[in-house]
mmCIF file of C-alpha atoms in Angstrom:
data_model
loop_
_atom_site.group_PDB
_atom_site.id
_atom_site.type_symbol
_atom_site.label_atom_id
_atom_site.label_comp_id
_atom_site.label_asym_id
_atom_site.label_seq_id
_atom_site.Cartn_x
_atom_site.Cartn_y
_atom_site.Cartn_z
ATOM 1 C CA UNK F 1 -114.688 -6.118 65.979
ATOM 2 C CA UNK F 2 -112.565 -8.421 64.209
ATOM 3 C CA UNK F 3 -110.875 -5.785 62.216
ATOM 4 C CA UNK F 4 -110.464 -3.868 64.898
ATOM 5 C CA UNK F 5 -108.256 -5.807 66.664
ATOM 6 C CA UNK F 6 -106.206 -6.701 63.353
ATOM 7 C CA UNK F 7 -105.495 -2.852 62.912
ATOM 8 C CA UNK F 8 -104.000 -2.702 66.389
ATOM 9 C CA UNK F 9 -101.731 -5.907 66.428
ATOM 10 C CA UNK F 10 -100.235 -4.118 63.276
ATOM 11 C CA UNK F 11 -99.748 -0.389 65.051
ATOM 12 C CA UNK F 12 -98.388 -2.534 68.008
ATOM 13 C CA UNK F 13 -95.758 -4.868 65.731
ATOM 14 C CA UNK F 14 -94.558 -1.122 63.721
ATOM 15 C CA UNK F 15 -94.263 0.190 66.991
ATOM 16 C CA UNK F 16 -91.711 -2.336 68.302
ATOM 17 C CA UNK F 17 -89.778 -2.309 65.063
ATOM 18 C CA UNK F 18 -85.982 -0.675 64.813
ATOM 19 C CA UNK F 19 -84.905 2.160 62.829
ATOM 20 C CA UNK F 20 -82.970 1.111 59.999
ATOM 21 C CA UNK F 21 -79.775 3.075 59.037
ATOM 22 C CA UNK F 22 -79.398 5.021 55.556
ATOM 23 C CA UNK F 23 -76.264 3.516 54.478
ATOM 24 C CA UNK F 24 -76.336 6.216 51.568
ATOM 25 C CA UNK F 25 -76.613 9.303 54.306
ATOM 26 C CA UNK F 26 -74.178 12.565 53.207
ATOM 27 C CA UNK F 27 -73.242 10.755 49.725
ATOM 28 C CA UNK F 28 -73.753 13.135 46.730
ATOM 29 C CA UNK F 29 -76.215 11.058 44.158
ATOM 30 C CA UNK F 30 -73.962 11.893 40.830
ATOM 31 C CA UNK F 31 -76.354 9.815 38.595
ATOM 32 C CA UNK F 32 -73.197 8.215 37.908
ATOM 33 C CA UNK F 33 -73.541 4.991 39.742
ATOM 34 C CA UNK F 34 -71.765 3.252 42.334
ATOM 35 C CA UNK F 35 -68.301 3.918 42.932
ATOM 36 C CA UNK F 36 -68.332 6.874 40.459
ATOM 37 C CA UNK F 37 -68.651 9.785 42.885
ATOM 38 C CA UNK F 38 -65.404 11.515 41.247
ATOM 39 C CA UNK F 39 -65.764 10.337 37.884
ATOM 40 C CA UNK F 40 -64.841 14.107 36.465
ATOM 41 C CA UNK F 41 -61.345 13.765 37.717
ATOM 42 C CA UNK F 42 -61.479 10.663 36.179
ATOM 43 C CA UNK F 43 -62.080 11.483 32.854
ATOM 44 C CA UNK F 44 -59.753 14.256 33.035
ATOM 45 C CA UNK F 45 -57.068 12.083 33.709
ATOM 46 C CA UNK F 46 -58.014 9.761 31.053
ATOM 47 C CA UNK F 47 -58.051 11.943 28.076
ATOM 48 C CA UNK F 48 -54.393 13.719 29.200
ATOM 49 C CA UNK F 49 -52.950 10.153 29.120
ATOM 50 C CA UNK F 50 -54.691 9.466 25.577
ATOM 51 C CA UNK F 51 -53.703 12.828 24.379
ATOM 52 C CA UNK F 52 -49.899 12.299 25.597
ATOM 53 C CA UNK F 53 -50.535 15.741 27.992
ATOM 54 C CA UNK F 54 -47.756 14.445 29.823
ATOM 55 C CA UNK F 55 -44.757 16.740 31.669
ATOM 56 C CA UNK F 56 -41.509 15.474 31.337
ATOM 57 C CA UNK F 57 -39.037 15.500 33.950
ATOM 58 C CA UNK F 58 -35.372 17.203 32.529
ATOM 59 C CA UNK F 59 -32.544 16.197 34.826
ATOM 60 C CA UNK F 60 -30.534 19.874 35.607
ATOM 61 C CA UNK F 61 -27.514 20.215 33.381
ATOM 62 C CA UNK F 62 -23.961 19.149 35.055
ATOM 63 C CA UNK F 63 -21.600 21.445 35.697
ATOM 64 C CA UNK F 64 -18.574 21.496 33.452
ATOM 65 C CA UNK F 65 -15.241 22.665 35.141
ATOM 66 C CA UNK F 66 -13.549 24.145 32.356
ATOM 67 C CA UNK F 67 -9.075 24.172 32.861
ATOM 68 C CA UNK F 68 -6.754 26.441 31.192
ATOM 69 C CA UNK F 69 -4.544 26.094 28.910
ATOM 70 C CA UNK F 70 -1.412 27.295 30.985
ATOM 71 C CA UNK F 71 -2.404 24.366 33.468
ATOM 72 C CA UNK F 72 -1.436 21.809 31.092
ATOM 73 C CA UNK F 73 1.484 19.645 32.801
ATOM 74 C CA UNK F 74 4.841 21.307 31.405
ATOM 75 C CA UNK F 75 6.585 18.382 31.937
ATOM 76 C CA UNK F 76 4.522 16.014 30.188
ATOM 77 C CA UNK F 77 5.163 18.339 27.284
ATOM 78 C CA UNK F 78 8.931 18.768 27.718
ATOM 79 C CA UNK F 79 9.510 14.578 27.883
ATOM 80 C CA UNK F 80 7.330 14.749 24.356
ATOM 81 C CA UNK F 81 9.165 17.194 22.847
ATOM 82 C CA UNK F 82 12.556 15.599 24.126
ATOM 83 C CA UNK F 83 11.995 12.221 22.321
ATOM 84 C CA UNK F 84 10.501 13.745 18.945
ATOM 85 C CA UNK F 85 12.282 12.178 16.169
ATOM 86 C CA UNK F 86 14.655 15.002 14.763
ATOM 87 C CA UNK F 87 14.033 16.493 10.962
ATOM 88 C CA UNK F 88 16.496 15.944 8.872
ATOM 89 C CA UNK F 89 17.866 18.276 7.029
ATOM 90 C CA UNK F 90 20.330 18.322 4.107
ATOM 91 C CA UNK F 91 22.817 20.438 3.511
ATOM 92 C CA UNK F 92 23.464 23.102 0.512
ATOM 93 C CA UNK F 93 26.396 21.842 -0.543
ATOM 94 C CA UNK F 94 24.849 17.897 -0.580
ATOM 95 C CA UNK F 95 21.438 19.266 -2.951
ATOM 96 C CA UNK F 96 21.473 17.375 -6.257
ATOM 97 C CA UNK F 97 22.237 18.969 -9.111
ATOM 98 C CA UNK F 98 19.044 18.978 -11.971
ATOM 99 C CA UNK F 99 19.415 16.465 -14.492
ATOM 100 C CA UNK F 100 18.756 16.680 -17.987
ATOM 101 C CA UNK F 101 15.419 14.645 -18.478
ATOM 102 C CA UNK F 102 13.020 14.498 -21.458
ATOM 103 C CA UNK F 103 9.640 14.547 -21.953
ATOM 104 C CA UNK F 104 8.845 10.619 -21.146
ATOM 105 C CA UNK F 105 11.351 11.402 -18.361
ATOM 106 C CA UNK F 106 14.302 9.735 -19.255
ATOM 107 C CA UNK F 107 17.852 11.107 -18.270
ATOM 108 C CA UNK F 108 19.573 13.218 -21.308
ATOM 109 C CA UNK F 109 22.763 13.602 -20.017
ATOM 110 C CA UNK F 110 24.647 11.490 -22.544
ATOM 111 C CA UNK F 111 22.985 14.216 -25.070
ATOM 112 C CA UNK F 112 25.323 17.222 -25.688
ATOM 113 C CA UNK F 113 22.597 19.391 -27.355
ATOM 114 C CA UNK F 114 20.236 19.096 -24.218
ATOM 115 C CA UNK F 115 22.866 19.583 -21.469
ATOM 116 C CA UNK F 116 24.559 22.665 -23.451
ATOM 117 C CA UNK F 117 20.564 23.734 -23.437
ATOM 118 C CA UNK F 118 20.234 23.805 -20.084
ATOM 119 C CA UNK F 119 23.881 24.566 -18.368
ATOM 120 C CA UNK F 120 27.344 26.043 -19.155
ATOM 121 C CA UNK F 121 30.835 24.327 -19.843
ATOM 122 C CA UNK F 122 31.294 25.332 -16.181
ATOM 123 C CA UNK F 123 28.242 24.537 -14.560
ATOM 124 C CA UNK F 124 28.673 21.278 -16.093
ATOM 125 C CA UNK F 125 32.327 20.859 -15.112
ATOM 126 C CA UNK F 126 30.930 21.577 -11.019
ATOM 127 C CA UNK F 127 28.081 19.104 -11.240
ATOM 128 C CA UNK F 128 30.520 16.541 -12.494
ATOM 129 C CA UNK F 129 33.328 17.492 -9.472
ATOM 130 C CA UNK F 130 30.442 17.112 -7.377
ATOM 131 C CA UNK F 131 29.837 13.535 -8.692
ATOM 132 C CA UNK F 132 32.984 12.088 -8.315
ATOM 133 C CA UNK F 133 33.234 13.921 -4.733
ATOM 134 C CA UNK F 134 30.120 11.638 -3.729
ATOM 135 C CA UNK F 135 31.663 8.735 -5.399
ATOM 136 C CA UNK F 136 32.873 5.629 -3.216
ATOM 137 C CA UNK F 137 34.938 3.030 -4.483
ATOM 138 C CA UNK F 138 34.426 -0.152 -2.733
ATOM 139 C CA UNK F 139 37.126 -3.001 -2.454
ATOM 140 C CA UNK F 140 36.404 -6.703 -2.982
ATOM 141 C CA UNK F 141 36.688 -8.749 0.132
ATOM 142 C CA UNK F 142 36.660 -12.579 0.203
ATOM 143 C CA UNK F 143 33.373 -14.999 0.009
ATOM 144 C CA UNK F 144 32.018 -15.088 3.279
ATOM 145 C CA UNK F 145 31.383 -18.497 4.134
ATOM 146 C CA UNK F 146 27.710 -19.845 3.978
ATOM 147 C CA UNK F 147 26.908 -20.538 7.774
ATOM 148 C CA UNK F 148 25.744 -23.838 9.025
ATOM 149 C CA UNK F 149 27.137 -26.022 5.780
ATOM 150 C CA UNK F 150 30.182 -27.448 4.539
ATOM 151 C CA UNK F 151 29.283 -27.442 1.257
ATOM 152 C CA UNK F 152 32.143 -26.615 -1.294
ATOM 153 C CA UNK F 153 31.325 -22.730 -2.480
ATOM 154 C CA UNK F 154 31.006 -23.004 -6.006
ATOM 155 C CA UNK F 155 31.383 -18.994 -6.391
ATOM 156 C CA UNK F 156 35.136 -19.223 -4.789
ATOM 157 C CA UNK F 157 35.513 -22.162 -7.377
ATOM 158 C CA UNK F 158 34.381 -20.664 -10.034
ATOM 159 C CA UNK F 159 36.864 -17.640 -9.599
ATOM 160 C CA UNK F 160 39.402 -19.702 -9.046
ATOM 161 C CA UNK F 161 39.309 -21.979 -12.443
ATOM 162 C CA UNK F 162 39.818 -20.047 -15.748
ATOM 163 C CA UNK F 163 39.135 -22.821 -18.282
ATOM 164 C CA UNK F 164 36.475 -22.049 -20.385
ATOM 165 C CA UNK F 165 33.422 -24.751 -20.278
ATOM 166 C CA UNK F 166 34.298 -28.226 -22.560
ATOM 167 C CA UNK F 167 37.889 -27.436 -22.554
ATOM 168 C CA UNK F 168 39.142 -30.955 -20.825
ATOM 169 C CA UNK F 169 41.044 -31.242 -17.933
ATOM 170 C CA UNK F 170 40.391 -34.323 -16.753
ATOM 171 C CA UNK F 171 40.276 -38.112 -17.827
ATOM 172 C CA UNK F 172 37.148 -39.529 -17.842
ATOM 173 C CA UNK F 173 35.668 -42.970 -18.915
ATOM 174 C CA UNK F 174 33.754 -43.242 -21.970
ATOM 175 C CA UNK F 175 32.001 -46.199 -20.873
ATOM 176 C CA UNK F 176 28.233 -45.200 -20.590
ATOM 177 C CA UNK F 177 29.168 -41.817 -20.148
ATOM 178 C CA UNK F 178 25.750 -40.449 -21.165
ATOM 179 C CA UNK F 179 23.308 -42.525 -19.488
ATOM 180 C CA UNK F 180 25.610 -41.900 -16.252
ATOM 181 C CA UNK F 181 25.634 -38.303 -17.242
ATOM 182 C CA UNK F 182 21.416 -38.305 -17.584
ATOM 183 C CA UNK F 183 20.912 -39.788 -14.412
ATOM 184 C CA UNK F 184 22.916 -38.334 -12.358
ATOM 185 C CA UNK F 185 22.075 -35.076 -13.031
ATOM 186 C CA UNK F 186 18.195 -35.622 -13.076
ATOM 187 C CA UNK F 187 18.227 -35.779 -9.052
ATOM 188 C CA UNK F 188 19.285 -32.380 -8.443
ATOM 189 C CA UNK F 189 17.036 -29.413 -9.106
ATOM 190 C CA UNK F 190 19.430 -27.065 -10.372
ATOM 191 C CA UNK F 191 23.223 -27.014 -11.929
ATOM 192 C CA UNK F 192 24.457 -24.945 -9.171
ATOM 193 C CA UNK F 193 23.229 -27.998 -6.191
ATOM 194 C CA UNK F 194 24.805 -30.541 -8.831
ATOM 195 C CA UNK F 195 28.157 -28.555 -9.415
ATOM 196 C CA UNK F 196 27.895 -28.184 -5.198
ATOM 197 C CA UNK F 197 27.670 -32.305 -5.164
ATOM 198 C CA UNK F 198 30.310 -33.111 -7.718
ATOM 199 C CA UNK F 199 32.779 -30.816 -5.813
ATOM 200 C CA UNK F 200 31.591 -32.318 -2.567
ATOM 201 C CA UNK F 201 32.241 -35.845 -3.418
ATOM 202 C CA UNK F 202 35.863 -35.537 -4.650
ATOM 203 C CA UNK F 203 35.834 -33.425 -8.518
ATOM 204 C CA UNK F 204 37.086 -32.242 -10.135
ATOM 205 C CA UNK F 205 39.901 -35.009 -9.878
ATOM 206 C CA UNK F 206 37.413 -37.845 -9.202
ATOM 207 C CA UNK F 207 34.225 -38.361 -11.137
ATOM 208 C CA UNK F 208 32.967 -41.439 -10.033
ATOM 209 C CA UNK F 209 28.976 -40.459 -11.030
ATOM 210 C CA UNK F 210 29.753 -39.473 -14.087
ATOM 211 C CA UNK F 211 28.676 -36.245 -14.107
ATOM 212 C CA UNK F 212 31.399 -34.651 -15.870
ATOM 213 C CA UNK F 213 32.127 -36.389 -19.203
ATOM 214 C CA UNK F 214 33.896 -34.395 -20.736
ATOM 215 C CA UNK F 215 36.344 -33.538 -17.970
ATOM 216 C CA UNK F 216 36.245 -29.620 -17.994
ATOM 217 C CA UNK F 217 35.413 -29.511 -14.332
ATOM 218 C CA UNK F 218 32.005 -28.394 -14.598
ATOM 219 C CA UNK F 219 28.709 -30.821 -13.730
ATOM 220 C CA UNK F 220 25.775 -31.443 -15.087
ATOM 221 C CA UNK F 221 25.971 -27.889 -17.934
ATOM 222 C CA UNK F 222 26.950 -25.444 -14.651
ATOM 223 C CA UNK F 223 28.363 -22.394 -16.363
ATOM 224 C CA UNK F 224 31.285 -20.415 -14.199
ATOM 225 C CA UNK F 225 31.243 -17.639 -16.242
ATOM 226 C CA UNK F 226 28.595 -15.712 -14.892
ATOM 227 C CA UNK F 227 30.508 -15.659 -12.111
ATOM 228 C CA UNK F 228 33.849 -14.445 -13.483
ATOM 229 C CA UNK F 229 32.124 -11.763 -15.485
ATOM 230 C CA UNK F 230 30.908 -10.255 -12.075
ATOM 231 C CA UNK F 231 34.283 -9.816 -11.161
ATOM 232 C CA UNK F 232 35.534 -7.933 -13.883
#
């Protein structure tokens, strides 16, 4: 009797018990667990990215506009042709004549054989009319002064003395003339700056650093004569 009643206190307590919902209902079971229900299209994705399967994306070309040539700005091209620096050009009659030259090609002109080699008495007469056509004779004009110094130009001096150098013109004292000489001329760096000095400071009359001894008119060993040779 007792077991009896057991059996039907447990139909009565299943009874009274709710349905419990399938949570899983309409799902697909893949076998591939949780989460997984597309893992085909997965793994297809997966290997394209490993393999580098990827498309790239080319942007469409641009569109060039291409311009003739006859649309080219005529002006721009006439103001560049209008300040083109000229050619020059020379002249028949200025062409040089060809000069005798030898082998290391060094003029031969002073050498009769060559010249007579090359060109005729008459040929030869032309090229020389030619020469002396070209030729320009320029005339001396004065020293121009040196700008910004008083200094006493020792060129203009120099051209207008004529004494050759030691020939005395001048008295002088004897009386330590050489160690006046010596050390006066030791402070300038050159004869022309110590002739420029001695001019400055009263010679060739006065001498009062001694640095003319000998009284020619010159200090401290300048030399006028290049000076006078350059003038002919």
């Amino acid at each position: 009797m007792r077991f009896l009643m057991l059996g039907v206190a447990v139909l009565a307590l299943t009874a009274c018990a709710g349905k419990v919902p399938d949570s899983a209902a309409g799902v697909v079971d893949t076998g591939r667990g949780v989460g997984f229900g597309d893992y085909d299209s997965y793994e297809a994705q997966r290997e394209a990215k490993l393999n580098g399967d990827t498309t790239a994306i080319i942007a469409p070309p641009v569109a060039v506009q291409a311009t003739a040539l006859d649309s080219v700005d005529q002006a721009a091209v006439q103001a560049a042709a209008a300040t083109a620096v000229p050619v020059a050009t020379a002249a028949l009659e200025n062409t040089p004549p060809d000069l005798v030259r030898n082998s290391v090609g060094i003029s031969g002109e002073n050498d009769f054989d060559a010249v007579a080699a090359q060109r005729g008495i008459a040929e030869d007469a032309n090229m020389i009319a030619q020469n002396r056509a070209q030729y320009t004779v320029i005339a001396p004009t004065d020293l121009p002064k040196r700008p910004g110094s008083n200094a006493p130009n020792i060129v203009e001096y120099a051209l207008q003395t004529d004494n050759p150098v030691g020939s005395s013109l001048y008295s002088r004292s004897t009386y330590r003339a050489e160690t006046k000489y010596a050390k006066a001329c030791a402070g300038y760096a050159s004869s022309d700056l110590a002739q420029e000095a001695f001019l400055s400071k009263g010679g060739p009359q006065k001498d009062n650093l001694g640095m003319d001894p000998d009284g020619d008119g010159f200090a401290c060993d300048w030399n006028p004569m290049p000076f006078r040779a350059a003038r002919g």
